[in-house]
mmCIF file of C-alpha atoms in Angstrom:
data_model
loop_
_atom_site.group_PDB
_atom_site.id
_atom_site.type_symbol
_atom_site.label_atom_id
_atom_site.label_comp_id
_atom_site.label_asym_id
_atom_site.label_seq_id
_atom_site.Cartn_x
_atom_site.Cartn_y
_atom_site.Cartn_z
ATOM 1 C CA MET S 1 -17.626 6.992 0.934
ATOM 2 C CA LEU S 2 -14.503 6.381 3.057
ATOM 3 C CA THR S 3 -13.856 3.094 1.236
ATOM 4 C CA SER S 4 -14.201 4.891 -2.103
ATOM 5 C CA LEU S 5 -11.788 7.647 -1.022
ATOM 6 C CA ALA S 6 -9.310 5.011 0.175
ATOM 7 C CA LEU S 7 -9.473 3.266 -3.213
ATOM 8 C CA ILE S 8 -9.154 6.574 -5.102
ATOM 9 C CA PHE S 9 -6.044 7.640 -3.197
ATOM 10 C CA LEU S 10 -4.262 4.302 -2.752
ATOM 11 C CA VAL S 11 -4.945 2.702 -6.154
ATOM 12 C CA GLY S 12 -4.636 6.082 -7.934
ATOM 13 C CA LEU S 13 -1.222 6.814 -6.414
ATOM 14 C CA ALA S 14 -0.024 3.241 -7.019
ATOM 15 C CA MET S 15 -0.994 3.396 -10.699
ATOM 16 C CA ALA S 16 0.561 6.871 -10.988
ATOM 17 C CA ALA S 17 3.815 5.508 -9.558
ATOM 18 C CA ILE S 18 3.788 2.594 -12.049
ATOM 19 C CA CYS S 19 3.279 5.037 -14.956
ATOM 20 C CA GLN S 20 6.086 7.226 -13.617
ATOM 21 C CA LYS S 21 8.413 4.189 -13.600
ATOM 22 C CA LEU S 22 7.431 3.566 -17.233
ATOM 23 C CA ARG S 23 8.265 7.257 -17.957
ATOM 24 C CA LEU S 24 4.622 8.055 -18.699
ATOM 25 C CA PRO S 25 2.718 11.001 -17.153
ATOM 26 C CA ARG S 26 1.245 10.087 -13.751
ATOM 27 C CA ILE S 27 -2.225 11.256 -14.781
ATOM 28 C CA ILE S 28 -2.573 8.327 -17.207
ATOM 29 C CA GLY S 29 -2.400 5.923 -14.253
ATOM 30 C CA MET S 30 -4.993 7.964 -12.385
ATOM 31 C CA LEU S 31 -7.361 8.032 -15.368
ATOM 32 C CA ILE S 32 -7.057 4.263 -15.820
ATOM 33 C CA THR S 33 -7.776 3.842 -12.089
ATOM 34 C CA GLY S 34 -10.983 5.884 -12.438
ATOM 35 C CA ILE S 35 -12.117 3.959 -15.520
ATOM 36 C CA VAL S 36 -11.541 0.575 -13.813
ATOM 37 C CA LEU S 37 -13.021 1.534 -10.407
ATOM 38 C CA GLY S 38 -15.924 3.474 -11.973
ATOM 39 C CA PRO S 39 -19.538 2.412 -12.520
ATOM 40 C CA HIS S 40 -18.912 1.163 -16.080
ATOM 41 C CA VAL S 41 -16.293 -1.489 -15.169
ATOM 42 C CA LEU S 42 -15.892 -2.741 -11.542
ATOM 43 C CA ASN S 43 -18.397 -0.278 -9.982
ATOM 44 C CA LEU S 44 -16.450 0.032 -6.696
ATOM 45 C CA LEU S 45 -17.063 3.755 -6.074
ATOM 46 C CA SER S 46 -20.067 4.804 -3.977
ATOM 47 C CA THR S 47 -22.826 6.902 -5.555
ATOM 48 C CA SER S 48 -22.388 9.511 -2.782
ATOM 49 C CA ILE S 49 -18.891 10.424 -4.002
ATOM 50 C CA LEU S 50 -19.868 10.260 -7.685
ATOM 51 C CA SER S 51 -22.775 12.647 -7.021
ATOM 52 C CA ILE S 52 -20.397 15.386 -5.764
ATOM 53 C CA SER S 53 -17.593 14.640 -8.255
ATOM 54 C CA SER S 54 -18.234 17.822 -10.291
ATOM 55 C CA GLU S 55 -17.756 19.986 -7.156
ATOM 56 C CA LEU S 56 -14.608 18.054 -6.212
ATOM 57 C CA ARG S 57 -13.219 18.510 -9.737
ATOM 58 C CA GLN S 58 -13.918 22.252 -9.593
ATOM 59 C CA MET S 59 -12.046 22.494 -6.278
ATOM 60 C CA ALA S 60 -9.071 20.701 -7.857
ATOM 61 C CA LEU S 61 -9.104 23.132 -10.791
ATOM 62 C CA ILE S 62 -9.095 26.100 -8.377
ATOM 63 C CA ILE S 63 -6.021 24.662 -6.605
ATOM 64 C CA ILE S 64 -3.993 24.263 -9.836
ATOM 65 C CA LEU S 65 -5.000 27.762 -11.005
ATOM 66 C CA LEU S 66 -3.874 29.240 -7.677
ATOM 67 C CA LYS S 67 -0.580 27.381 -8.082
ATOM 68 C CA ALA S 68 -0.240 28.720 -11.662
ATOM 69 C CA GLY S 69 -1.031 32.290 -10.559
ATOM 70 C CA LEU S 70 1.553 32.121 -7.764
ATOM 71 C CA SER S 71 4.145 30.684 -10.213
ATOM 72 C CA LEU S 72 3.557 33.296 -12.915
ATOM 73 C CA ASN S 73 6.014 36.190 -12.834
ATOM 74 C CA LEU S 74 4.428 39.256 -14.439
ATOM 75 C CA SER S 75 7.857 40.692 -15.286
ATOM 76 C CA ASP S 76 8.509 37.580 -17.427
ATOM 77 C CA LEU S 77 5.158 38.172 -19.132
ATOM 78 C CA LYS S 78 6.197 41.756 -19.951
ATOM 79 C CA LYS S 79 9.618 40.552 -21.137
ATOM 80 C CA VAL S 80 8.182 38.145 -23.720
ATOM 81 C CA GLY S 81 5.395 40.606 -24.525
ATOM 82 C CA ARG S 82 3.343 40.148 -27.698
ATOM 83 C CA PRO S 83 4.045 36.408 -28.314
ATOM 84 C CA ALA S 84 2.944 35.511 -24.749
ATOM 85 C CA ILE S 85 -0.338 37.411 -25.140
ATOM 86 C CA MET S 86 -0.933 35.768 -28.527
ATOM 87 C CA MET S 87 -0.041 32.308 -27.143
ATOM 88 C CA SER S 88 -2.762 32.741 -24.529
ATOM 89 C CA CYS S 89 -5.538 32.819 -27.130
ATOM 90 C CA ILE S 90 -4.462 32.242 -30.782
ATOM 91 C CA PRO S 91 -3.592 28.469 -30.625
ATOM 92 C CA ALA S 92 -6.822 27.761 -28.688
ATOM 93 C CA THR S 93 -8.843 29.828 -31.206
ATOM 94 C CA PHE S 94 -7.305 27.878 -34.111
ATOM 95 C CA GLU S 95 -8.155 24.577 -32.417
ATOM 96 C CA ILE S 96 -11.772 25.614 -31.735
ATOM 97 C CA LEU S 97 -12.090 26.705 -35.392
ATOM 98 C CA ALA S 98 -10.763 23.288 -36.465
ATOM 99 C CA TYR S 99 -13.545 21.580 -34.483
ATOM 100 C CA VAL S 100 -16.226 23.956 -35.818
ATOM 101 C CA LEU S 101 -15.079 23.354 -39.423
ATOM 102 C CA PHE S 102 -14.331 19.610 -39.351
ATOM 103 C CA ALA S 103 -16.184 17.948 -36.424
ATOM 104 C CA PRO S 104 -19.648 18.139 -38.077
ATOM 105 C CA TYR S 105 -18.285 16.010 -40.967
ATOM 106 C CA ILE S 106 -16.015 13.677 -38.960
ATOM 107 C CA LEU S 107 -18.204 13.178 -35.855
ATOM 108 C CA GLY S 108 -21.677 14.076 -37.173
ATOM 109 C CA ILE S 109 -22.495 16.818 -34.642
ATOM 110 C CA SER S 110 -23.922 20.325 -35.144
ATOM 111 C CA ARG S 111 -21.758 23.454 -35.455
ATOM 112 C CA ILE S 112 -22.633 24.763 -31.970
ATOM 113 C CA GLU S 113 -21.951 21.315 -30.455
ATOM 114 C CA ALA S 114 -18.616 21.321 -32.312
ATOM 115 C CA ALA S 115 -17.869 24.739 -30.743
ATOM 116 C CA VAL S 116 -18.620 23.305 -27.269
ATOM 117 C CA MET S 117 -16.333 20.340 -27.996
ATOM 118 C CA GLY S 118 -13.597 22.660 -29.294
ATOM 119 C CA ALA S 119 -13.798 24.802 -26.154
ATOM 120 C CA VAL S 120 -13.433 21.691 -23.963
ATOM 121 C CA LEU S 121 -10.477 20.379 -25.998
ATOM 122 C CA ALA S 122 -8.616 23.631 -26.763
ATOM 123 C CA ALA S 123 -6.889 24.312 -23.424
ATOM 124 C CA VAL S 124 -3.284 23.268 -22.837
ATOM 125 C CA SER S 125 -2.677 21.460 -19.519
ATOM 126 C CA PRO S 126 -0.877 23.412 -16.775
ATOM 127 C CA ALA S 127 -0.605 20.142 -14.794
ATOM 128 C CA VAL S 128 1.688 18.739 -17.503
ATOM 129 C CA VAL S 129 3.317 21.968 -18.769
ATOM 130 C CA VAL S 130 3.917 24.111 -15.643
ATOM 131 C CA PRO S 131 6.182 21.687 -13.720
ATOM 132 C CA ARG S 132 8.305 21.091 -16.836
ATOM 133 C CA MET S 133 8.715 24.806 -17.562
ATOM 134 C CA VAL S 134 9.776 25.430 -13.940
ATOM 135 C CA GLN S 135 12.351 22.632 -14.338
ATOM 136 C CA LEU S 136 13.665 24.234 -17.559
ATOM 137 C CA MET S 137 13.988 27.619 -15.856
ATOM 138 C CA GLU S 138 15.966 26.001 -13.021
ATOM 139 C CA SER S 139 18.263 24.104 -15.423
ATOM 140 C CA LYS S 140 18.634 27.235 -17.661
ATOM 141 C CA TYR S 141 17.419 25.609 -20.893
ATOM 142 C CA GLY S 142 15.861 28.153 -23.267
ATOM 143 C CA THR S 143 15.973 30.923 -20.647
ATOM 144 C CA GLY S 144 18.224 33.113 -22.827
ATOM 145 C CA LYS S 145 15.184 33.816 -25.028
ATOM 146 C CA SER S 146 12.643 33.368 -22.168
ATOM 147 C CA ILE S 147 11.079 30.322 -23.866
ATOM 148 C CA PRO S 148 9.924 28.556 -20.653
ATOM 149 C CA GLN S 149 8.506 31.862 -19.363
ATOM 150 C CA LEU S 150 6.687 32.417 -22.669
ATOM 151 C CA ILE S 151 5.090 28.944 -22.550
ATOM 152 C CA LEU S 152 4.309 29.167 -18.820
ATOM 153 C CA ALA S 153 2.650 32.576 -19.176
ATOM 154 C CA GLY S 154 0.715 31.597 -22.302
ATOM 155 C CA ALA S 155 -0.432 28.272 -20.849
ATOM 156 C CA SER S 156 -1.596 29.925 -17.612
ATOM 157 C CA CYS S 157 -3.799 32.432 -19.469
ATOM 158 C CA ASP S 158 -4.864 30.026 -22.238
ATOM 159 C CA ASP S 159 -7.033 28.018 -19.812
ATOM 160 C CA ILE S 160 -8.982 31.075 -18.695
ATOM 161 C CA PHE S 161 -9.683 32.208 -22.263
ATOM 162 C CA VAL S 162 -10.972 28.738 -23.163
ATOM 163 C CA ILE S 163 -13.123 28.349 -20.030
ATOM 164 C CA VAL S 164 -14.851 31.691 -20.726
ATOM 165 C CA LEU S 165 -15.544 30.562 -24.317
ATOM 166 C CA PHE S 166 -16.798 27.191 -23.049
ATOM 167 C CA THR S 167 -19.298 28.904 -20.720
ATOM 168 C CA THR S 168 -20.576 31.019 -23.635
ATOM 169 C CA PHE S 169 -20.831 28.167 -26.149
ATOM 170 C CA SER S 170 -22.479 25.753 -23.686
ATOM 171 C CA SER S 171 -25.148 28.324 -22.756
ATOM 172 C CA MET S 172 -25.716 28.943 -26.487
ATOM 173 C CA ALA S 173 -26.084 25.176 -27.023
ATOM 174 C CA GLN S 174 -28.724 25.029 -24.288
ATOM 175 C CA GLY S 175 -30.620 27.982 -25.737
ATOM 176 C CA GLY S 176 -30.276 26.723 -29.279
ATOM 177 C CA SER S 177 -29.241 30.066 -30.770
ATOM 178 C CA ALA S 178 -26.391 32.584 -30.645
ATOM 179 C CA HIS S 179 -26.913 36.046 -29.197
ATOM 180 C CA LEU S 180 -24.644 39.045 -29.667
ATOM 181 C CA MET S 181 -24.534 39.554 -25.886
ATOM 182 C CA ASP S 182 -22.949 36.107 -25.450
ATOM 183 C CA PHE S 183 -19.879 37.376 -27.333
ATOM 184 C CA VAL S 184 -19.992 40.862 -25.746
ATOM 185 C CA ASN S 185 -19.941 39.112 -22.349
ATOM 186 C CA ILE S 186 -16.532 37.491 -23.111
ATOM 187 C CA PRO S 187 -14.447 40.701 -22.742
ATOM 188 C CA ILE S 188 -16.748 41.909 -19.932
ATOM 189 C CA SER S 189 -16.249 38.608 -18.076
ATOM 190 C CA ILE S 190 -12.459 38.770 -18.569
ATOM 191 C CA VAL S 191 -12.097 42.424 -17.459
ATOM 192 C CA LEU S 192 -14.414 42.098 -14.444
ATOM 193 C CA GLY S 193 -12.768 38.798 -13.437
ATOM 194 C CA ILE S 194 -9.280 40.361 -13.506
ATOM 195 C CA ALA S 195 -10.492 43.492 -11.651
ATOM 196 C CA LEU S 196 -12.361 41.535 -8.960
ATOM 197 C CA GLY S 197 -9.412 39.187 -8.385
ATOM 198 C CA ALA S 198 -6.903 42.072 -8.281
ATOM 199 C CA VAL S 199 -8.946 43.978 -5.671
ATOM 200 C CA VAL S 200 -9.467 40.867 -3.519
ATOM 201 C CA GLY S 201 -5.770 39.921 -3.848
ATOM 202 C CA TYR S 202 -4.710 43.435 -2.792
ATOM 203 C CA VAL S 203 -7.080 43.395 0.223
ATOM 204 C CA LEU S 204 -5.794 39.939 1.243
ATOM 205 C CA SER S 205 -2.140 41.077 1.014
ATOM 206 C CA LEU S 206 -2.985 44.147 3.140
ATOM 207 C CA PHE S 207 -4.650 41.869 5.698
ATOM 208 C CA PHE S 208 -1.604 39.591 5.897
ATOM 209 C CA GLU S 209 0.821 42.538 6.103
ATOM 210 C CA THR S 210 -1.270 44.398 8.740
ATOM 211 C CA ALA S 211 -1.542 41.239 10.852
ATOM 212 C CA TYR S 212 2.262 40.838 10.646
ATOM 213 C CA ALA S 213 2.834 44.520 11.553
ATOM 214 C CA HIS S 214 0.670 44.105 14.681
ATOM 215 C CA LYS S 215 2.647 40.968 15.613
ATOM 216 C CA HIS S 216 -0.324 38.681 14.858
ATOM 217 C CA CYS S 217 1.623 36.449 12.504
ATOM 218 C CA VAL S 218 -0.732 34.385 10.318
ATOM 219 C CA ARG S 219 0.781 30.963 9.697
ATOM 220 C CA ASN S 220 1.327 30.040 6.053
ATOM 221 C CA SER S 221 -0.955 26.996 6.467
ATOM 222 C CA THR S 222 -3.701 29.318 7.723
ATOM 223 C CA LYS S 223 -3.063 31.656 4.773
ATOM 224 C CA VAL S 224 -3.600 28.724 2.414
ATOM 225 C CA ILE S 225 -7.001 27.990 4.022
ATOM 226 C CA ILE S 226 -7.979 31.695 3.836
ATOM 227 C CA VAL S 227 -6.898 31.954 0.165
ATOM 228 C CA LEU S 228 -8.819 28.747 -0.671
ATOM 229 C CA GLY S 229 -11.926 30.014 1.139
ATOM 230 C CA VAL S 230 -11.773 33.351 -0.686
ATOM 231 C CA SER S 231 -11.278 31.489 -4.010
ATOM 232 C CA PHE S 232 -14.430 29.436 -3.388
ATOM 233 C CA MET S 233 -16.247 32.703 -2.595
ATOM 234 C CA LEU S 234 -15.056 34.232 -5.913
ATOM 235 C CA MET S 235 -16.505 31.211 -7.725
ATOM 236 C CA ALA S 236 -19.761 31.678 -5.800
ATOM 237 C CA ILE S 237 -19.873 35.372 -6.823
ATOM 238 C CA GLU S 238 -19.844 34.280 -10.478
ATOM 239 C CA THR S 239 -22.946 32.145 -9.767
ATOM 240 C CA TRP S 240 -24.697 34.873 -7.749
ATOM 241 C CA LEU S 241 -24.221 37.470 -10.511
ATOM 242 C CA LYS S 242 -25.326 35.140 -13.316
ATOM 243 C CA GLY S 243 -28.028 36.869 -15.348
ATOM 244 C CA ILE S 244 -27.021 40.297 -13.995
ATOM 245 C CA VAL S 245 -23.411 40.698 -15.141
ATOM 246 C CA SER S 246 -20.845 38.218 -16.478
ATOM 247 C CA VAL S 247 -17.774 37.665 -14.259
ATOM 248 C CA SER S 248 -15.153 34.946 -14.698
ATOM 249 C CA GLY S 249 -14.646 33.401 -11.247
ATOM 250 C CA LEU S 250 -11.699 31.292 -12.389
ATOM 251 C CA LEU S 251 -9.948 34.324 -13.908
ATOM 252 C CA ALA S 252 -10.591 36.198 -10.644
ATOM 253 C CA VAL S 253 -8.845 33.337 -8.790
ATOM 254 C CA VAL S 254 -5.738 33.555 -11.021
ATOM 255 C CA SER S 255 -5.719 37.364 -10.868
ATOM 256 C CA MET S 256 -5.921 37.234 -7.046
ATOM 257 C CA ALA S 257 -2.983 34.782 -6.932
ATOM 258 C CA CYS S 258 -0.892 37.031 -9.241
ATOM 259 C CA VAL S 259 -1.548 40.118 -7.073
ATOM 260 C CA LEU S 260 -0.703 38.140 -3.919
ATOM 261 C CA LYS S 261 2.605 37.142 -5.536
ATOM 262 C CA MET S 262 3.371 40.786 -6.387
ATOM 263 C CA LYS S 263 2.339 42.342 -3.066
ATOM 264 C CA CYS S 264 3.459 39.727 -0.534
ATOM 265 C CA VAL S 265 7.068 39.234 0.555
ATOM 266 C CA ALA S 266 8.850 36.921 -1.913
ATOM 267 C CA PHE S 267 9.406 34.284 0.785
ATOM 268 C CA VAL S 268 5.683 34.226 1.679
ATOM 269 C CA SER S 269 4.459 33.878 -1.929
ATOM 270 C CA LYS S 270 7.053 31.141 -2.521
ATOM 271 C CA ARG S 271 5.859 29.239 0.562
ATOM 272 C CA LEU S 272 2.217 29.622 -0.513
ATOM 273 C CA SER S 273 3.084 28.303 -3.988
ATOM 274 C CA GLU S 274 4.869 25.317 -2.411
ATOM 275 C CA LYS S 275 1.901 24.559 -0.151
ATOM 276 C CA PHE S 276 -0.575 24.699 -3.052
ATOM 277 C CA GLY S 277 1.835 22.393 -4.900
ATOM 278 C CA LYS S 278 1.495 19.933 -2.021
ATOM 279 C CA LEU S 279 -2.311 20.302 -2.007
ATOM 280 C CA TRP S 280 -2.245 19.581 -5.751
ATOM 281 C CA ILE S 281 -0.822 16.098 -5.026
ATOM 282 C CA ALA S 282 -4.145 15.106 -3.417
ATOM 283 C CA ALA S 283 -6.323 17.261 -5.692
ATOM 284 C CA GLU S 284 -4.704 15.785 -8.815
ATOM 285 C CA VAL S 285 -5.571 12.229 -7.736
ATOM 286 C CA ILE S 286 -9.208 13.145 -7.036
ATOM 287 C CA LEU S 287 -9.512 15.137 -10.279
ATOM 288 C CA PHE S 288 -8.164 12.531 -12.691
ATOM 289 C CA VAL S 289 -9.593 9.419 -10.977
ATOM 290 C CA LEU S 290 -13.084 10.955 -10.892
ATOM 291 C CA VAL S 291 -12.964 12.042 -14.535
ATOM 292 C CA GLY S 292 -11.927 8.506 -15.439
ATOM 293 C CA ALA S 293 -14.878 7.202 -13.398
ATOM 294 C CA ALA S 294 -17.262 9.393 -15.417
ATOM 295 C CA VAL S 295 -16.247 7.743 -18.686
ATOM 296 C CA ASP S 296 -18.157 4.885 -20.264
ATOM 297 C CA ILE S 297 -15.122 3.176 -21.787
ATOM 298 C CA ARG S 298 -17.285 1.127 -24.178
ATOM 299 C CA TYR S 299 -18.724 4.303 -25.687
ATOM 300 C CA THR S 300 -15.239 5.828 -25.869
ATOM 301 C CA MET S 301 -14.025 2.834 -27.856
ATOM 302 C CA THR S 302 -16.934 3.052 -30.326
ATOM 303 C CA ALA S 303 -16.166 6.765 -30.897
ATOM 304 C CA GLY S 304 -12.491 5.782 -31.275
ATOM 305 C CA VAL S 305 -11.240 6.071 -34.855
ATOM 306 C CA ALA S 306 -13.240 9.151 -35.907
ATOM 307 C CA ALA S 307 -12.434 10.869 -32.607
ATOM 308 C CA ILE S 308 -8.680 10.163 -32.969
ATOM 309 C CA VAL S 309 -8.712 11.574 -36.524
ATOM 310 C CA MET S 310 -10.503 14.716 -35.273
ATOM 311 C CA ILE S 311 -8.030 15.167 -32.405
ATOM 312 C CA LEU S 312 -5.022 14.858 -34.747
ATOM 313 C CA VAL S 313 -6.518 17.271 -37.327
ATOM 314 C CA ALA S 314 -7.212 19.814 -34.545
ATOM 315 C CA LEU S 315 -3.646 19.468 -33.202
ATOM 316 C CA MET S 316 -2.215 20.190 -36.661
ATOM 317 C CA VAL S 317 -4.358 23.334 -37.000
ATOM 318 C CA ARG S 318 -3.394 24.330 -33.430
ATOM 319 C CA SER S 319 0.304 23.994 -34.351
ATOM 320 C CA LEU S 320 -0.219 26.532 -37.155
ATOM 321 C CA GLY S 321 -1.639 28.880 -34.515
ATOM 322 C CA VAL S 322 1.502 28.465 -32.367
ATOM 323 C CA LEU S 323 3.726 29.212 -35.388
ATOM 324 C CA LEU S 324 1.674 32.338 -36.154
ATOM 325 C CA CYS S 325 2.260 33.595 -32.566
ATOM 326 C CA LEU S 326 6.032 33.208 -33.019
ATOM 327 C CA VAL S 327 6.281 35.193 -36.280
ATOM 328 C CA ARG S 328 8.857 38.017 -36.026
ATOM 329 C CA THR S 329 10.521 36.553 -32.920
ATOM 330 C CA GLN S 330 14.197 35.565 -32.592
ATOM 331 C CA LEU S 331 13.349 31.897 -32.049
ATOM 332 C CA THR S 332 14.988 29.319 -34.347
ATOM 333 C CA MET S 333 12.942 26.596 -36.067
ATOM 334 C CA LYS S 334 14.087 24.084 -33.410
ATOM 335 C CA GLU S 335 12.866 26.384 -30.613
ATOM 336 C CA ARG S 336 9.555 26.937 -32.416
ATOM 337 C CA LEU S 337 9.158 23.160 -32.733
ATOM 338 C CA PHE S 338 9.645 22.844 -28.959
ATOM 339 C CA CYS S 339 6.884 25.439 -28.401
ATOM 340 C CA ILE S 340 4.547 23.371 -30.598
ATOM 341 C CA ILE S 341 5.333 20.193 -28.599
ATOM 342 C CA ALA S 342 4.852 22.046 -25.281
ATOM 343 C CA TYR S 343 1.408 23.188 -26.421
ATOM 344 C CA LEU S 344 0.159 19.639 -27.206
ATOM 345 C CA PRO S 345 -0.782 18.166 -23.772
ATOM 346 C CA LYS S 346 -4.410 18.171 -22.658
ATOM 347 C CA ALA S 347 -5.413 17.100 -19.159
ATOM 348 C CA THR S 348 -6.423 19.506 -16.401
ATOM 349 C CA VAL S 349 -9.201 21.565 -17.988
ATOM 350 C CA GLN S 350 -10.485 18.616 -20.048
ATOM 351 C CA ALA S 351 -10.779 16.576 -16.849
ATOM 352 C CA ALA S 352 -12.526 19.425 -15.035
ATOM 353 C CA ILE S 353 -15.086 20.435 -17.696
ATOM 354 C CA GLY S 354 -15.188 17.409 -20.028
ATOM 355 C CA SER S 355 -18.260 15.956 -18.326
ATOM 356 C CA VAL S 356 -20.094 19.306 -17.913
ATOM 357 C CA PRO S 357 -21.989 19.100 -21.270
ATOM 358 C CA LEU S 358 -23.197 15.608 -20.234
ATOM 359 C CA ALA S 359 -24.320 16.935 -16.816
ATOM 360 C CA MET S 360 -26.112 19.828 -18.606
ATOM 361 C CA GLY S 361 -28.080 17.300 -20.639
ATOM 362 C CA LEU S 362 -26.663 18.379 -24.020
ATOM 363 C CA PRO S 363 -27.119 15.723 -26.761
ATOM 364 C CA CYS S 364 -23.373 15.919 -27.511
ATOM 365 C CA GLY S 365 -22.448 15.340 -23.842
ATOM 366 C CA LYS S 366 -21.291 11.732 -24.162
ATOM 367 C CA ILE S 367 -19.204 12.231 -27.291
ATOM 368 C CA VAL S 368 -17.613 15.422 -25.876
ATOM 369 C CA LEU S 369 -16.573 13.520 -22.742
ATOM 370 C CA SER S 370 -15.303 10.567 -24.788
ATOM 371 C CA VAL S 371 -13.217 12.783 -27.098
ATOM 372 C CA ALA S 372 -11.908 14.724 -24.064
ATOM 373 C CA VAL S 373 -10.680 11.515 -22.400
ATOM 374 C CA LEU S 374 -9.179 10.198 -25.648
ATOM 375 C CA ALA S 375 -7.414 13.545 -26.100
ATOM 376 C CA ILE S 376 -5.941 13.273 -22.588
ATOM 377 C CA LEU S 377 -4.796 9.676 -23.196
ATOM 378 C CA ILE S 378 -3.186 10.636 -26.540
ATOM 379 C CA THR S 379 -1.797 14.136 -25.966
ATOM 380 C CA ALA S 380 -0.672 14.023 -22.309
ATOM 381 C CA PRO S 381 1.935 11.285 -22.880
ATOM 382 C CA LEU S 382 2.754 12.653 -26.357
ATOM 383 C CA GLY S 383 3.402 16.182 -25.046
ATOM 384 C CA ALA S 384 5.086 15.128 -21.790
ATOM 385 C CA LEU S 385 7.407 12.588 -23.412
ATOM 386 C CA GLY S 386 8.017 14.973 -26.328
ATOM 387 C CA MET S 387 9.155 17.751 -23.989
ATOM 388 C CA ASP S 388 11.248 15.449 -21.793
ATOM 389 C CA MET S 389 13.040 13.849 -24.761
ATOM 390 C CA SER S 390 13.538 16.937 -26.943
ATOM 391 C CA TYR S 391 14.400 19.923 -24.736
ATOM 392 C CA LYS S 392 18.152 19.186 -24.669
ATOM 393 C CA LYS S 393 18.222 18.907 -28.475
ATOM 394 C CA LEU S 394 15.888 21.785 -29.331
ATOM 395 C CA LEU S 395 16.775 24.399 -26.688
ATOM 396 C CA THR S 396 20.069 26.126 -25.935
ATOM 397 C CA LYS S 397 21.422 25.930 -22.398
ATOM 398 C CA GLU S 398 22.285 29.362 -21.040
ATOM 399 C CA ARG S 399 25.829 29.744 -19.751
ATOM 400 C CA GLU S 400 26.122 30.173 -15.980
ATOM 401 C CA ASN S 401 27.970 33.481 -16.383
ATOM 402 C CA GLY S 402 25.503 34.632 -19.054
#
């Protein structure tokens, strides 16, 4: 296992650096590393690490969601208001509908399998979007109309909405039929997830503040370990309560991070965010290399043309959803175009849950994973390069004295 971890980190980081030099997103290098080192090409990774890859990927997803929660300013969310709330669910809903309507004809799968595929593919990638929006806020591009805040807030919530839908659709696919309670459980899961996370976040902030007041200063590194441990426990609670009541563990994690940001001293929450950013460097490598390793590249190539057509059709329908969210806003057509580009990249969630249908034994598992990886390879560079090359032309730079 140590040899495998050495290969994952060293080759993954080397390939990421090469892609960065070529002005491509780093995750492409990591995915290629996983595909080449994985069991379907060179077979250099041990079975022991592949057998726990789903748990490792879930841990990586928790880290990026904590980072997103600690980066999200709720006052910015209130400032952009209705469009931000709509951006968190409407574009993803449009994309899922596109898969449900067109995937049975293009890819030859059933409607419920198309819904599972749509839920896997519909989330925008915080790994690609969040760092770029933070950079725009620092360089004051689009901040006059809170465009980076709008995209950051929407993208942070969008993932949670999609993951809840994915859980519902995948359980329906296993059972073979849809039940009303599956859809009733979506709002229940969202509300209970937010409430649980908010309570836990408040208790954690009280603990940190009380410790500080009694001169038992908890080091920021220790706080990171405590927050991670509590996050894993929130995910476990979701599993424990399965069949009794529906709770979104991942939404609880984000909610906890948001409350910590609000209740802790600004310096502390900033330091925590920075430390989770550093943890993400390692987690990102593990996440994307292992998802690459799970892909049978030969099967991906055979699904190629039809899958690419489906991805492009879904992106066009998704873009209509973004435009609908921006109706009756002050944004110009150029600024709306930037929002569409920013909502293209897929990576984090697709890498984390793309192989879940295959692990569940669903007949559509292989094609869902193949389309997920193709979507990452197409949309991550398309969205990342699109944002990097267009923001100066499409967004207005705010004056320093403004």
